[in-house]
Amino acid sequence: MNYGEIKYCDIANGTGVRTSVFVSGCRNHCEDCFNRATWDFNFGKPFTKEVENEVIDTLKLSYIGGLSILGGEPFEVENQAGVLELIKRAKEEFPKKTIWIYSGFTYEELLNGSRAATPTAREILFLCDILVDGRFKKELKNISLKFRGSENQRIIDLKKTSASGEVVLAREFY
């Protein structure tokens, strides 16, 4: 897995101050994507164990509220193993920090009916706290939305969704 960028004090991609990892590789190719460079799976640098250690080390800081994973597309099959490994380690070492993950796939597509629907994708969803889902749609762009770019995108509370068996939106962001 490659990454295009890591932001160590990010306030735009989840609540509080976060460490955000932008993975490389995306086949969704949304029109007017804010991060087109990360469509290329070879963009950026390899996400090595040393880079993973740096990301994990930032989570030790008391003012970092958690980890956000964006792209590119974290749920592209080529990225899933690396994303899962990072999430597992973050959860194990910092169980009280939240993990947000962004995807152009909808929650339903991640469970079945898309190239990203794998057992690994299910495990990633189970471990994360928040999923921001859905492809960016230029015609639904709304710069006043919290933590998302277009009105079709949802902010899903994955713990409540798992418990209820139905998608539960994180209402505090609407």
C-alpha positions in Angstrom: 0.0 0.0 0.0 1.2 3.5 -0.8 0.1 6.7 0.9 -0.1 10.2 -0.7 0.0 12.2 2.5 -0.1 12.0 6.3 -1.5 15.0 8.3 -0.4 14.8 11.9 -2.6 17.6 13.2 -5.7 17.5 11.1 -8.9 19.1 12.1 -10.9 18.7 8.9 -11.4 14.9 8.7 -13.1 14.0 11.9 -13.7 15.4 15.4 -10.9 17.0 17.3 -7.3 16.9 16.3 -6.5 13.8 14.4 -3.8 12.0 12.5 -5.0 11.4 8.9 -3.6 8.9 6.5 -4.4 9.4 2.8 -3.9 6.1 1.0 -3.2 5.9 -2.7 -5.3 4.1 -5.3 -8.9 4.7 -6.3 -10.9 3.5 -9.2 -14.1 5.5 -8.4 -12.7 8.7 -10.1 -15.4 11.1 -8.8 -15.7 14.2 -10.9 -14.0 17.1 -9.2 -12.4 14.9 -6.6 -10.3 17.0 -4.2 -7.5 14.4 -4.2 -7.1 13.2 -7.8 -3.4 12.5 -7.4 -4.2 9.6 -5.1 -6.2 7.8 -7.8 -2.8 6.3 -8.9 -1.9 3.3 -6.7 1.8 4.1 -7.2 1.4 7.8 -6.0 3.3 8.8 -3.0 5.4 6.5 -0.9 5.2 3.0 0.5 3.4 2.6 3.8 6.2 0.8 5.6 6.4 -0.4 9.1 8.5 2.7 10.0 5.7 4.9 8.6 3.1 2.9 10.6 5.2 3.4 13.7 5.3 7.2 13.2 1.5 7.2 12.8 1.0 5.2 15.9 3.5 7.3 17.8 1.4 10.4 17.1 -1.6 8.7 18.7 0.3 8.8 22.0 -0.2 12.5 22.2 -3.0 13.5 24.5 -4.4 16.1 22.2 -4.8 13.7 19.2 -8.4 12.4 19.3 -7.9 9.6 16.9 -7.0 8.3 13.4 -8.7 9.1 10.1 -8.1 7.1 7.0 -9.0 8.6 3.6 -7.8 8.3 0.0 -7.7 7.5 -2.6 -9.9 4.7 -1.5 -9.1 2.7 1.6 -11.5 0.0 0.6 -9.8 -0.8 -2.7 -8.9 -4.5 -2.4 -5.2 -3.6 -2.8 -5.4 -1.3 0.2 -7.5 -3.4 2.6 -4.8 -5.5 4.2 -2.6 -2.5 5.0 -5.5 -0.5 6.3 -6.7 -3.3 8.5 -3.3 -3.8 10.0 -3.0 -0.1 10.9 -6.5 0.0 12.4 -6.0 -3.2 14.4 -2.8 -1.8 15.9 -4.4 1.6 16.6 -7.3 0.0 18.3 -5.1 -2.3 20.3 -2.8 0.4 21.6 -5.3 3.2 21.9 -8.8 1.7 22.5 -10.3 5.1 23.6 -9.2 6.9 20.4 -11.7 7.0 17.6 -11.2 5.8 14.1 -12.9 7.4 11.1 -12.7 6.0 7.6 -13.8 7.6 4.4 -15.0 5.7 1.3 -16.6 6.4 -2.0 -18.4 3.1 -1.6 -21.6 3.1 0.4 -21.9 1.0 3.6 -24.2 -1.3 1.7 -21.8 -1.7 -1.2 -19.0 -2.5 1.3 -21.1 -5.4 2.7 -22.1 -6.8 -0.7 -22.4 -5.9 -4.3 -19.1 -4.2 -5.0 -15.5 -5.1 -5.8 -14.7 -3.9 -2.3 -17.0 -6.3 -0.5 -14.7 -8.7 1.2 -14.3 -10.3 4.6 -11.5 -7.8 5.2 -13.8 -4.9 4.5 -16.3 -6.2 7.0 -13.5 -6.5 9.6 -12.4 -2.9 8.9 -16.0 -1.7 9.4 -16.3 -3.6 12.6 -13.2 -2.0 14.1 -13.9 1.6 13.0 -16.2 4.1 14.8 -17.3 6.3 11.9 -17.7 5.7 8.2 -18.2 8.7 5.9 -19.6 6.9 2.8 -20.6 7.6 -0.8 -19.0 9.0 -3.8 -18.5 12.7 -4.1 -21.1 14.2 -6.4 -20.2 17.5 -8.0 -23.9 18.4 -8.4 -24.6 17.8 -4.7 -21.5 19.7 -3.5 -22.2 21.7 -0.3 -19.3 23.4 1.5 -21.3 24.0 4.6 -21.5 20.2 5.4 -19.4 18.9 8.3 -16.8 16.3 7.4 -18.1 15.6 3.9 -18.2 17.3 0.5 -21.6 16.4 -1.0 -25.1 16.0 0.3 -25.4 12.3 -0.7 -22.5 11.3 1.6 -23.4 10.0 5.1 -21.7 10.0 8.4 -22.5 6.6 9.9 -22.0 5.6 13.5 -20.6 2.1 12.9 -21.0 0.8 16.5 -24.7 1.7 16.6 -25.2 0.4 13.1 -23.6 -2.9 14.1 -25.8 -3.2 17.3 -29.1 -2.3 15.5 -28.5 -4.1 12.2 -29.6 -0.9 10.4 -27.6 2.1 9.3 -27.5 4.7 12.1 -26.4 8.1 11.2 -24.2 10.1 13.6 -26.9 12.8 14.1 -24.6 15.2 15.8 -23.1 16.1 12.4 -26.3 16.9 10.7 
